[in-house]
């Protein structure tokens, strides 16, 4: 209740804008997660769109007509045309030509433009050649030139080369200053190259280059990224030794570090410390803290904090609302996020694509698809055009609700909106069709996906491979694996695991082994699931020695067998009646730190019963109960069945009642085992009648083969009315048609029991095909 009151109160506060003469919309920040960063170097050269005749001529030159270019072109003309070149090579070709023209000398701006283009293309040899040319021609060397080198190297992941630019500067008699060091440090921190950060900072100190506030902010950011919050705080303390004071960026970086560590209290203490330094928090600071509360799921506290700050002059901006809407949606309060959207609109703040997409996603996740569609329509009316993320969210939600036709209608309308369905769009639709059993249409959509030129991704193929295997079409699944290879679509371990499992389940273990070997050739690491699928397949083909070998190979590869691995082998030995080997498997399992589970024990109990060792199985059942494991029907059923076979009816029934009280509820198999045992065991017929009534009330129809024995007994004892009552009860529970009921009851009422029961049996078996239970 407090949460809802807080939301309403917060909404009211947000509507009353605090009178703050310094507030303006232009003061909103573009990112509420605000790590300290050093700005890029200022724009080197202003763009120019020269309309001079020389520029017009230059823009259309080619290698065949360069000689026709007027000789009066200027550096400004050349600069404009250089920026129009499609690639760095073309720009360099034009530059080289222009440099050879009489009366033309390249300016520093021209050199820097070419260097920048070459750096973007990774043409570092050409860059170094130009740098030497600038040196020999006596051009002024500026620090910004070396920043271009640093950024170029960093773009291509050559961070050590970026650091070596410091030495390159010294070769040109230039000493790196604070600005250069800051820029390099920030590049390295952004790319998480923290060892190189330490190296560069040591170089800075040994070169007696004095750090400034930005230097410390960058280093503090590096420490926070490395989850070294305490050292980051100590570094902030160190700023005073250089006559520097922390600024808002310093404090917000540390706050963000605490938040990433899940320490909201630490972030709030940092805010108090910030106030001690008379450093007033801005929207950035407050938004970071609101984000911190929401990240921990403490949305009510986030709302209360926003209210508190509003009283102190804070005016929520778009990012405040986005954080709160996102937090409300993630905590399952999409309805209240809708209310927050209304407050946002009333406050004169236009929601953006992030706002709407977050809200639509939140509503869809809570099953409020109708409301989500309303937000989508509102979004369009407000002039905020939905993107594929928006539509994919809606399409996925509609598919999950089995509203496939509506989803397809949305997809059909995408082209009119200038949008193209992507793999995510088709995947949602295909997945939904498979789940609803519309296998044929799912494959048709896949074909349409390919026709539309939308490249299927790994998820598409994995989904298709799984469903093809489940439909008994492993050949087609193998064809899709080859298609993935020819299309250059990455095949992950999931793809191979899905195929291996499908092949094994379709009794094509040899092909599964071939796919298993392919993984090694493709450099794809096999995991526990890979081995388990093939081990299980080998065991089911009675190739248990090879399965054992495969488990050894699995261990050699550093993978630890799990319960599924051991249970597959155990199941084989139990079915084979090899109890000694089965016991060895359980012992090995325990020795390797893999605790047997209820499936393990159930399998072993089944094996013991098959081997006629019912007493040992019963003791094992008691043992697992003492361990606090709740036995499943799989553990009870074999013992109950074995007791009935030994004519130990009372013990079997006692175990059944114990199962109802202490274990998992009996399943359909349990009831049929007990009913069959009662009918065949020669016990009191009343007990069998009572049990079949109990069974029917649970919604379980008896097997006719067992019921016919009870019927014979009832008929022999002259209990015809009881028999008719039971047949009528079964037909009602089985939802027999009126004609079927009339036909059966007609025979029974005129005492043609043989004809009546034969008809009843045929109808009952058509509903419940006979099964073997073991």
mmCIF file of C-alpha atoms in Angstrom, residues 328-626:
data_model
loop_
_atom_site.group_PDB
_atom_site.id
_atom_site.type_symbol
_atom_site.label_atom_id
_atom_site.label_comp_id
_atom_site.label_asym_id
_atom_site.label_seq_id
_atom_site.Cartn_x
_atom_site.Cartn_y
_atom_site.Cartn_z
ATOM 1 C CA UNK A 328 8.708 -0.143 -12.483
ATOM 2 C CA UNK A 329 8.465 -2.457 -15.515
ATOM 3 C CA UNK A 330 11.314 -4.680 -14.343
ATOM 4 C CA UNK A 331 9.741 -5.041 -10.912
ATOM 5 C CA UNK A 332 6.419 -6.102 -12.471
ATOM 6 C CA UNK A 333 4.588 -2.791 -12.001
ATOM 7 C CA UNK A 334 3.920 -1.994 -15.663
ATOM 8 C CA UNK A 335 0.509 -0.537 -14.776
ATOM 9 C CA UNK A 336 2.170 2.089 -12.574
ATOM 10 C CA UNK A 337 4.771 2.694 -15.281
ATOM 11 C CA UNK A 338 1.802 3.679 -17.493
ATOM 12 C CA UNK A 339 0.787 6.205 -14.848
ATOM 13 C CA UNK A 340 4.353 7.524 -14.825
ATOM 14 C CA UNK A 341 4.121 8.024 -18.597
ATOM 15 C CA UNK A 342 1.036 10.194 -18.066
ATOM 16 C CA UNK A 343 2.900 12.279 -15.463
ATOM 17 C CA UNK A 344 5.777 12.654 -17.929
ATOM 18 C CA UNK A 345 3.431 13.938 -20.646
ATOM 19 C CA UNK A 346 1.676 16.311 -18.247
ATOM 20 C CA UNK A 347 5.074 17.645 -17.253
ATOM 21 C CA UNK A 348 5.678 18.627 -20.870
ATOM 22 C CA UNK A 349 8.424 16.072 -21.481
ATOM 23 C CA UNK A 350 8.212 14.088 -24.699
ATOM 24 C CA UNK A 351 8.856 10.357 -24.298
ATOM 25 C CA UNK A 352 11.430 8.878 -26.663
ATOM 26 C CA UNK A 353 11.778 5.485 -28.316
ATOM 27 C CA UNK A 354 13.425 4.080 -25.168
ATOM 28 C CA UNK A 355 10.461 5.179 -23.024
ATOM 29 C CA UNK A 356 7.866 3.579 -25.246
ATOM 30 C CA UNK A 357 9.840 0.398 -25.943
ATOM 31 C CA UNK A 358 10.492 -0.129 -22.233
ATOM 32 C CA UNK A 359 6.819 0.335 -21.410
ATOM 33 C CA UNK A 360 5.587 -1.910 -24.240
ATOM 34 C CA UNK A 361 8.044 -4.620 -23.187
ATOM 35 C CA UNK A 362 6.992 -4.348 -19.533
ATOM 36 C CA UNK A 363 3.290 -4.592 -20.391
ATOM 37 C CA UNK A 364 3.879 -7.562 -22.689
ATOM 38 C CA UNK A 365 5.880 -9.406 -20.031
ATOM 39 C CA UNK A 366 2.972 -9.080 -17.584
ATOM 40 C CA UNK A 367 0.470 -10.275 -20.196
ATOM 41 C CA UNK A 368 -1.090 -6.858 -20.784
ATOM 42 C CA UNK A 369 -0.867 -7.077 -24.560
ATOM 43 C CA UNK A 370 -4.010 -5.006 -25.155
ATOM 44 C CA UNK A 371 -2.563 -2.133 -23.105
ATOM 45 C CA UNK A 372 0.771 -2.499 -24.928
ATOM 46 C CA UNK A 373 -1.029 -2.130 -28.258
ATOM 47 C CA UNK A 374 -2.609 1.049 -26.904
ATOM 48 C CA UNK A 375 0.837 2.449 -26.042
ATOM 49 C CA UNK A 376 2.020 1.559 -29.558
ATOM 50 C CA UNK A 377 -0.861 3.525 -31.071
ATOM 51 C CA UNK A 378 -0.205 6.464 -28.726
ATOM 52 C CA UNK A 379 3.463 6.363 -29.696
ATOM 53 C CA UNK A 380 2.586 6.789 -33.381
ATOM 54 C CA UNK A 381 0.140 9.628 -32.639
ATOM 55 C CA UNK A 382 2.855 11.466 -30.680
ATOM 56 C CA UNK A 383 5.182 11.320 -33.703
ATOM 57 C CA UNK A 384 7.610 8.858 -32.152
ATOM 58 C CA UNK A 385 8.001 6.227 -34.839
ATOM 59 C CA UNK A 386 8.276 2.613 -33.653
ATOM 60 C CA UNK A 387 11.348 0.656 -34.706
ATOM 61 C CA UNK A 388 11.865 -3.072 -35.182
ATOM 62 C CA UNK A 389 12.502 -3.504 -31.443
ATOM 63 C CA UNK A 390 8.993 -2.162 -30.798
ATOM 64 C CA UNK A 391 7.316 -4.396 -33.342
ATOM 65 C CA UNK A 392 9.357 -7.463 -32.438
ATOM 66 C CA UNK A 393 8.274 -7.083 -28.815
ATOM 67 C CA UNK A 394 4.619 -6.860 -29.851
ATOM 68 C CA UNK A 395 4.897 -9.733 -32.349
ATOM 69 C CA UNK A 396 6.608 -11.962 -29.770
ATOM 70 C CA UNK A 397 3.925 -11.168 -27.161
ATOM 71 C CA UNK A 398 1.088 -11.903 -29.593
ATOM 72 C CA UNK A 399 2.745 -15.170 -30.584
ATOM 73 C CA UNK A 400 3.110 -16.231 -26.941
ATOM 74 C CA UNK A 401 -0.632 -15.713 -26.529
ATOM 75 C CA UNK A 402 -1.212 -17.803 -29.676
ATOM 76 C CA UNK A 403 -2.594 -14.754 -31.502
ATOM 77 C CA UNK A 404 -0.596 -15.681 -34.569
ATOM 78 C CA UNK A 405 -2.922 -14.073 -37.123
ATOM 79 C CA UNK A 406 -2.628 -10.686 -35.375
ATOM 80 C CA UNK A 407 1.152 -11.080 -35.290
ATOM 81 C CA UNK A 408 1.203 -11.848 -39.012
ATOM 82 C CA UNK A 409 -0.976 -8.800 -39.658
ATOM 83 C CA UNK A 410 1.590 -6.618 -37.898
ATOM 84 C CA UNK A 411 4.376 -8.164 -39.986
ATOM 85 C CA UNK A 412 2.464 -7.529 -43.230
ATOM 86 C CA UNK A 413 2.165 -3.846 -42.358
ATOM 87 C CA UNK A 414 5.881 -3.311 -41.697
ATOM 88 C CA UNK A 415 6.898 -2.582 -45.304
ATOM 89 C CA UNK A 416 4.373 0.276 -45.504
ATOM 90 C CA UNK A 417 6.131 1.820 -42.506
ATOM 91 C CA UNK A 418 9.541 1.527 -44.158
ATOM 92 C CA UNK A 419 10.621 -1.303 -41.862
ATOM 93 C CA UNK A 420 11.981 -4.695 -42.822
ATOM 94 C CA UNK A 421 11.284 -7.773 -40.677
ATOM 95 C CA UNK A 422 14.485 -9.181 -39.198
ATOM 96 C CA UNK A 423 15.471 -12.606 -37.890
ATOM 97 C CA UNK A 424 13.953 -11.816 -34.486
ATOM 98 C CA UNK A 425 10.573 -11.106 -36.127
ATOM 99 C CA UNK A 426 10.478 -14.395 -38.013
ATOM 100 C CA UNK A 427 11.901 -16.367 -35.088
ATOM 101 C CA UNK A 428 9.033 -15.322 -32.814
ATOM 102 C CA UNK A 429 6.493 -16.367 -35.413
ATOM 103 C CA UNK A 430 8.165 -19.679 -36.286
ATOM 104 C CA UNK A 431 8.641 -20.582 -32.614
ATOM 105 C CA UNK A 432 4.992 -19.832 -31.852
ATOM 106 C CA UNK A 433 3.778 -21.951 -34.782
ATOM 107 C CA UNK A 434 5.928 -24.885 -33.672
ATOM 108 C CA UNK A 435 4.623 -24.641 -30.107
ATOM 109 C CA UNK A 436 1.015 -24.553 -31.301
ATOM 110 C CA UNK A 437 1.656 -27.660 -33.414
ATOM 111 C CA UNK A 438 1.335 -25.850 -36.734
ATOM 112 C CA UNK A 439 4.449 -27.496 -38.077
ATOM 113 C CA UNK A 440 3.667 -27.042 -41.786
ATOM 114 C CA UNK A 441 2.986 -23.299 -41.509
ATOM 115 C CA UNK A 442 6.180 -22.814 -39.436
ATOM 116 C CA UNK A 443 8.242 -24.269 -42.286
ATOM 117 C CA UNK A 444 6.365 -22.087 -44.796
ATOM 118 C CA UNK A 445 7.252 -18.988 -42.755
ATOM 119 C CA UNK A 446 10.892 -20.146 -42.742
ATOM 120 C CA UNK A 447 10.816 -20.410 -46.536
ATOM 121 C CA UNK A 448 9.239 -16.940 -46.732
ATOM 122 C CA UNK A 449 12.009 -15.644 -44.469
ATOM 123 C CA UNK A 450 14.621 -16.876 -46.939
ATOM 124 C CA UNK A 451 12.713 -15.511 -49.937
ATOM 125 C CA UNK A 452 12.567 -12.076 -48.305
ATOM 126 C CA UNK A 453 16.355 -12.113 -48.049
ATOM 127 C CA UNK A 454 16.315 -12.232 -44.242
ATOM 128 C CA UNK A 455 19.273 -14.347 -43.181
ATOM 129 C CA UNK A 456 18.267 -16.966 -40.575
ATOM 130 C CA UNK A 457 20.432 -16.833 -37.454
ATOM 131 C CA UNK A 458 21.640 -19.518 -35.059
ATOM 132 C CA UNK A 459 18.407 -19.408 -33.072
ATOM 133 C CA UNK A 460 16.344 -20.007 -36.244
ATOM 134 C CA UNK A 461 18.368 -23.034 -37.241
ATOM 135 C CA UNK A 462 18.508 -24.479 -33.710
ATOM 136 C CA UNK A 463 14.740 -24.203 -33.456
ATOM 137 C CA UNK A 464 14.197 -25.896 -36.829
ATOM 138 C CA UNK A 465 16.739 -28.643 -36.150
ATOM 139 C CA UNK A 466 15.088 -29.443 -32.813
ATOM 140 C CA UNK A 467 11.609 -29.611 -34.310
ATOM 141 C CA UNK A 468 12.693 -31.622 -37.358
ATOM 142 C CA UNK A 469 14.332 -34.171 -35.058
ATOM 143 C CA UNK A 470 11.241 -34.317 -32.843
ATOM 144 C CA UNK A 471 9.170 -35.049 -35.963
ATOM 145 C CA UNK A 472 11.478 -37.891 -36.931
ATOM 146 C CA UNK A 473 13.157 -36.027 -39.782
ATOM 147 C CA UNK A 474 16.858 -36.056 -38.831
ATOM 148 C CA UNK A 475 17.909 -36.102 -42.510
ATOM 149 C CA UNK A 476 16.385 -32.659 -43.030
ATOM 150 C CA UNK A 477 17.993 -31.482 -39.776
ATOM 151 C CA UNK A 478 21.412 -32.570 -41.092
ATOM 152 C CA UNK A 479 20.673 -30.637 -44.287
ATOM 153 C CA UNK A 480 20.114 -27.492 -42.247
ATOM 154 C CA UNK A 481 23.514 -27.918 -40.588
ATOM 155 C CA UNK A 482 25.105 -27.950 -44.050
ATOM 156 C CA UNK A 483 23.040 -24.912 -45.034
ATOM 157 C CA UNK A 484 24.344 -23.055 -41.986
ATOM 158 C CA UNK A 485 27.885 -23.794 -43.109
ATOM 159 C CA UNK A 486 27.278 -22.609 -46.690
ATOM 160 C CA UNK A 487 25.563 -19.421 -45.434
ATOM 161 C CA UNK A 488 28.412 -18.605 -43.058
ATOM 162 C CA UNK A 489 26.063 -18.798 -40.082
ATOM 163 C CA UNK A 490 27.993 -19.571 -36.914
ATOM 164 C CA UNK A 491 27.264 -23.021 -35.536
ATOM 165 C CA UNK A 492 27.430 -23.009 -31.781
ATOM 166 C CA UNK A 493 27.686 -25.871 -29.313
ATOM 167 C CA UNK A 494 23.900 -25.528 -28.880
ATOM 168 C CA UNK A 495 23.380 -26.297 -32.591
ATOM 169 C CA UNK A 496 25.494 -29.436 -32.445
ATOM 170 C CA UNK A 497 24.013 -30.562 -29.126
ATOM 171 C CA UNK A 498 20.489 -30.201 -30.498
ATOM 172 C CA UNK A 499 21.376 -32.262 -33.569
ATOM 173 C CA UNK A 500 23.265 -34.975 -31.661
ATOM 174 C CA UNK A 501 20.392 -35.353 -29.202
ATOM 175 C CA UNK A 502 17.856 -35.493 -32.054
ATOM 176 C CA UNK A 503 19.840 -38.078 -33.997
ATOM 177 C CA UNK A 504 20.244 -40.276 -30.911
ATOM 178 C CA UNK A 505 16.526 -40.099 -30.146
ATOM 179 C CA UNK A 506 15.837 -41.160 -33.737
ATOM 180 C CA UNK A 507 18.163 -44.182 -33.314
ATOM 181 C CA UNK A 508 20.793 -42.760 -35.674
ATOM 182 C CA UNK A 509 23.687 -42.931 -33.263
ATOM 183 C CA UNK A 510 26.345 -43.466 -35.960
ATOM 184 C CA UNK A 511 25.437 -40.138 -37.569
ATOM 185 C CA UNK A 512 25.412 -38.516 -34.134
ATOM 186 C CA UNK A 513 28.994 -39.766 -33.684
ATOM 187 C CA UNK A 514 29.971 -38.183 -37.008
ATOM 188 C CA UNK A 515 28.503 -34.838 -35.916
ATOM 189 C CA UNK A 516 30.321 -35.245 -32.579
ATOM 190 C CA UNK A 517 33.632 -35.648 -34.472
ATOM 191 C CA UNK A 518 32.809 -32.644 -36.696
ATOM 192 C CA UNK A 519 32.728 -30.422 -33.627
ATOM 193 C CA UNK A 520 36.424 -31.034 -32.983
ATOM 194 C CA UNK A 521 37.278 -30.275 -36.630
ATOM 195 C CA UNK A 522 35.266 -27.042 -36.450
ATOM 196 C CA UNK A 523 37.029 -25.997 -33.240
ATOM 197 C CA UNK A 524 33.799 -26.026 -31.218
ATOM 198 C CA UNK A 525 34.347 -27.150 -27.639
ATOM 199 C CA UNK A 526 32.078 -29.983 -26.570
ATOM 200 C CA UNK A 527 30.380 -29.627 -23.208
ATOM 201 C CA UNK A 528 28.705 -31.956 -20.703
ATOM 202 C CA UNK A 529 25.409 -31.837 -22.638
ATOM 203 C CA UNK A 530 27.199 -33.003 -25.823
ATOM 204 C CA UNK A 531 28.721 -36.015 -24.095
ATOM 205 C CA UNK A 532 25.552 -36.861 -22.164
ATOM 206 C CA UNK A 533 23.433 -37.000 -25.324
ATOM 207 C CA UNK A 534 25.844 -39.348 -27.086
ATOM 208 C CA UNK A 535 26.462 -41.507 -23.989
ATOM 209 C CA UNK A 536 22.707 -41.929 -23.557
ATOM 210 C CA UNK A 537 22.338 -42.821 -27.233
ATOM 211 C CA UNK A 538 25.120 -45.409 -27.036
ATOM 212 C CA UNK A 539 23.605 -46.947 -23.890
ATOM 213 C CA UNK A 540 20.213 -47.292 -25.557
ATOM 214 C CA UNK A 541 21.924 -49.104 -28.455
ATOM 215 C CA UNK A 542 23.567 -51.394 -25.853
ATOM 216 C CA UNK A 543 27.015 -50.087 -26.814
ATOM 217 C CA UNK A 544 27.794 -49.561 -23.164
ATOM 218 C CA UNK A 545 31.550 -50.229 -23.409
ATOM 219 C CA UNK A 546 31.860 -47.351 -25.878
ATOM 220 C CA UNK A 547 29.709 -45.208 -23.596
ATOM 221 C CA UNK A 548 32.125 -45.989 -20.731
ATOM 222 C CA UNK A 549 35.061 -45.037 -22.958
ATOM 223 C CA UNK A 550 33.344 -41.797 -23.916
ATOM 224 C CA UNK A 551 32.878 -40.900 -20.252
ATOM 225 C CA UNK A 552 36.616 -41.441 -19.693
ATOM 226 C CA UNK A 553 37.343 -39.176 -22.673
ATOM 227 C CA UNK A 554 34.994 -36.605 -21.197
ATOM 228 C CA UNK A 555 36.984 -36.578 -17.941
ATOM 229 C CA UNK A 556 40.277 -36.266 -19.864
ATOM 230 C CA UNK A 557 38.873 -33.141 -21.547
ATOM 231 C CA UNK A 558 38.342 -31.628 -18.093
ATOM 232 C CA UNK A 559 34.575 -32.123 -17.975
ATOM 233 C CA UNK A 560 32.916 -33.564 -14.912
ATOM 234 C CA UNK A 561 30.215 -36.212 -15.456
ATOM 235 C CA UNK A 562 26.909 -35.202 -13.899
ATOM 236 C CA UNK A 563 23.825 -37.086 -12.732
ATOM 237 C CA UNK A 564 22.537 -37.471 -16.277
ATOM 238 C CA UNK A 565 25.807 -39.111 -17.375
ATOM 239 C CA UNK A 566 25.766 -41.658 -14.569
ATOM 240 C CA UNK A 567 22.007 -42.261 -14.768
ATOM 241 C CA UNK A 568 22.262 -43.166 -18.472
ATOM 242 C CA UNK A 569 24.835 -45.874 -17.710
ATOM 243 C CA UNK A 570 22.947 -46.968 -14.614
ATOM 244 C CA UNK A 571 19.704 -47.330 -16.562
ATOM 245 C CA UNK A 572 21.396 -49.640 -19.068
ATOM 246 C CA UNK A 573 22.897 -51.918 -16.401
ATOM 247 C CA UNK A 574 19.600 -52.087 -14.505
ATOM 248 C CA UNK A 575 17.648 -53.007 -17.639
ATOM 249 C CA UNK A 576 20.311 -55.612 -18.395
ATOM 250 C CA UNK A 577 19.967 -57.068 -14.905
ATOM 251 C CA UNK A 578 23.612 -56.353 -14.056
ATOM 252 C CA UNK A 579 23.042 -55.146 -10.490
ATOM 253 C CA UNK A 580 26.721 -55.424 -9.509
ATOM 254 C CA UNK A 581 27.769 -53.062 -12.284
ATOM 255 C CA UNK A 582 24.863 -50.767 -11.455
ATOM 256 C CA UNK A 583 26.010 -50.596 -7.820
ATOM 257 C CA UNK A 584 29.550 -49.806 -9.019
ATOM 258 C CA UNK A 585 28.176 -46.880 -11.033
ATOM 259 C CA UNK A 586 26.406 -45.455 -7.968
ATOM 260 C CA UNK A 587 29.576 -45.904 -5.889
ATOM 261 C CA UNK A 588 31.690 -44.203 -8.582
ATOM 262 C CA UNK A 589 29.149 -41.424 -8.794
ATOM 263 C CA UNK A 590 29.364 -40.742 -5.048
ATOM 264 C CA UNK A 591 33.177 -40.985 -5.023
ATOM 265 C CA UNK A 592 33.383 -38.311 -7.737
ATOM 266 C CA UNK A 593 31.309 -35.899 -5.679
ATOM 267 C CA UNK A 594 28.119 -36.340 -7.703
ATOM 268 C CA UNK A 595 25.352 -37.035 -5.200
ATOM 269 C CA UNK A 596 22.781 -39.589 -6.461
ATOM 270 C CA UNK A 597 19.330 -38.083 -6.915
ATOM 271 C CA UNK A 598 15.808 -39.501 -6.834
ATOM 272 C CA UNK A 599 16.140 -40.571 -10.495
ATOM 273 C CA UNK A 600 19.312 -42.532 -9.682
ATOM 274 C CA UNK A 601 17.673 -44.344 -6.789
ATOM 275 C CA UNK A 602 14.466 -44.964 -8.735
ATOM 276 C CA UNK A 603 16.445 -46.526 -11.575
ATOM 277 C CA UNK A 604 18.421 -48.715 -9.161
ATOM 278 C CA UNK A 605 15.253 -49.832 -7.336
ATOM 279 C CA UNK A 606 13.699 -50.792 -10.682
ATOM 280 C CA UNK A 607 16.791 -52.822 -11.559
ATOM 281 C CA UNK A 608 16.775 -54.619 -8.194
ATOM 282 C CA UNK A 609 13.118 -55.544 -8.619
ATOM 283 C CA UNK A 610 13.756 -56.902 -12.112
ATOM 284 C CA UNK A 611 16.502 -59.031 -10.659
ATOM 285 C CA UNK A 612 14.064 -60.372 -8.040
ATOM 286 C CA UNK A 613 15.779 -58.610 -5.145
ATOM 287 C CA UNK A 614 12.654 -56.880 -3.844
ATOM 288 C CA UNK A 615 13.802 -56.922 -0.223
ATOM 289 C CA UNK A 616 16.995 -55.043 -1.095
ATOM 290 C CA UNK A 617 14.933 -52.577 -3.153
ATOM 291 C CA UNK A 618 12.609 -51.979 -0.176
ATOM 292 C CA UNK A 619 15.619 -51.338 2.101
ATOM 293 C CA UNK A 620 17.027 -48.889 -0.421
ATOM 294 C CA UNK A 621 13.675 -47.083 -0.439
ATOM 295 C CA UNK A 622 13.912 -46.704 3.350
ATOM 296 C CA UNK A 623 17.510 -45.479 3.033
ATOM 297 C CA UNK A 624 16.641 -42.663 0.656
ATOM 298 C CA UNK A 625 13.717 -41.640 2.892
ATOM 299 C CA UNK A 626 16.142 -41.380 5.817
#
